[in-house]
mmCIF file of C-alpha atoms in Angstrom:
data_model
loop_
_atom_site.group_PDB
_atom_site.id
_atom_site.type_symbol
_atom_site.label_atom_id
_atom_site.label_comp_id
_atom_site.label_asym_id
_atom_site.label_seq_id
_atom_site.Cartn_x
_atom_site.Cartn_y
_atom_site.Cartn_z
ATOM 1 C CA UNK W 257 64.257 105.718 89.259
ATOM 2 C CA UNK W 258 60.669 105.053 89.743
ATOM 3 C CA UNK W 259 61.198 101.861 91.831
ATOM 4 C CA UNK W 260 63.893 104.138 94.342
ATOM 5 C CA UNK W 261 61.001 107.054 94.719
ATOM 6 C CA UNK W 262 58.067 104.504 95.246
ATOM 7 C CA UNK W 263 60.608 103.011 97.915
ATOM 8 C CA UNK W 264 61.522 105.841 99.758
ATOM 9 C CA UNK W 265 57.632 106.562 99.973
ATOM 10 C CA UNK W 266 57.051 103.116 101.363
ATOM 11 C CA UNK W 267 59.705 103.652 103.901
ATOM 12 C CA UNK W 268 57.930 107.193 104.782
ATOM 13 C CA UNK W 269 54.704 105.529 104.931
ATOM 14 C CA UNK W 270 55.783 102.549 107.575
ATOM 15 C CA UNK W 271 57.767 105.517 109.535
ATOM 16 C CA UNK W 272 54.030 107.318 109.981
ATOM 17 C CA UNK W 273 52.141 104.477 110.823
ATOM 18 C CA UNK W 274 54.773 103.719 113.659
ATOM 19 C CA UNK W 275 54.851 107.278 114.780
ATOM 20 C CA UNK W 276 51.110 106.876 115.106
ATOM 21 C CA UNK W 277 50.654 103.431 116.510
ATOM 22 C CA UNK W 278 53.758 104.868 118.922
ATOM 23 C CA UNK W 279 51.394 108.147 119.892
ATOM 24 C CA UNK W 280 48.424 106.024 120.186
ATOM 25 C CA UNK W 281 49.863 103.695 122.474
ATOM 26 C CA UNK W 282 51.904 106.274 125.086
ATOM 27 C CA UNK W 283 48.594 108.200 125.897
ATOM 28 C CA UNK W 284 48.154 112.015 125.467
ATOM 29 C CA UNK W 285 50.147 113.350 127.916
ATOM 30 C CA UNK W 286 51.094 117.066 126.916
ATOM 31 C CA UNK W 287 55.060 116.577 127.512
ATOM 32 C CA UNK W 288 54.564 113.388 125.516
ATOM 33 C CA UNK W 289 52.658 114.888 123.042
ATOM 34 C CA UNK W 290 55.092 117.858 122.850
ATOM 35 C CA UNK W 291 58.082 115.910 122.568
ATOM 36 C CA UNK W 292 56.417 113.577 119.711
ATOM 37 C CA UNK W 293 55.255 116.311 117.954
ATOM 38 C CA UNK W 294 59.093 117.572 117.722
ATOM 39 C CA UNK W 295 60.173 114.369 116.793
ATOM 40 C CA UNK W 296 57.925 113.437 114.088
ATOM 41 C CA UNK W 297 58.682 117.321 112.557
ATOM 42 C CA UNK W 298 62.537 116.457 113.088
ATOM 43 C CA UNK W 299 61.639 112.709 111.260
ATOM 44 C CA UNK W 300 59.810 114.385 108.761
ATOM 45 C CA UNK W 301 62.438 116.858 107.624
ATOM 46 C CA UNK W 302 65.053 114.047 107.351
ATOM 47 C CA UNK W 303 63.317 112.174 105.229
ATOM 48 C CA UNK W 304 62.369 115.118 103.085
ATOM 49 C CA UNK W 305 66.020 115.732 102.667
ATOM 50 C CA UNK W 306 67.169 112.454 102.354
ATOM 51 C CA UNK W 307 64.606 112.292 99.069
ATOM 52 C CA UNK W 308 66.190 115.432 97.864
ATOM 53 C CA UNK W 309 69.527 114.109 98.334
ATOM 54 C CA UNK W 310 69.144 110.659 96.239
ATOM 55 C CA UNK W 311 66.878 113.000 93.710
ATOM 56 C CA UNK W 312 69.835 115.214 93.428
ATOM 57 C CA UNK W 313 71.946 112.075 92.936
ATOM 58 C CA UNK W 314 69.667 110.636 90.194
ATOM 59 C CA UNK W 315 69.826 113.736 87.923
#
């Protein structure tokens, strides 16, 4: 169990740092940054489900 939660945090944590190296590199346009921003919330909430999910499945 351990080794599937400490996964699905690694995967999390490479998703950020591309999301950020992705914002970093595309400038700060406000439509950008607006459409980023409702990305990373919509990439954020799937993950955070997906975790729930394979939680659920574990118990």
């Amino acid at each position: 169990m351990n080794k599937t939660v400490s996964a699905i945090m690694s995967g999390a944590a490479a998703a950020a740092a591309v999301g950020t190296a992705v914002y970093m590199m595309n400038g700060s346009r406000n439509s950008n940054m607006r459409k980023m921003r409702k990305n990373a919330a919509k990439t954020v909430k799937a993950v955070g489900s997906i975790a729930n999910g394979i939680s659920g499945i574990m118990r």
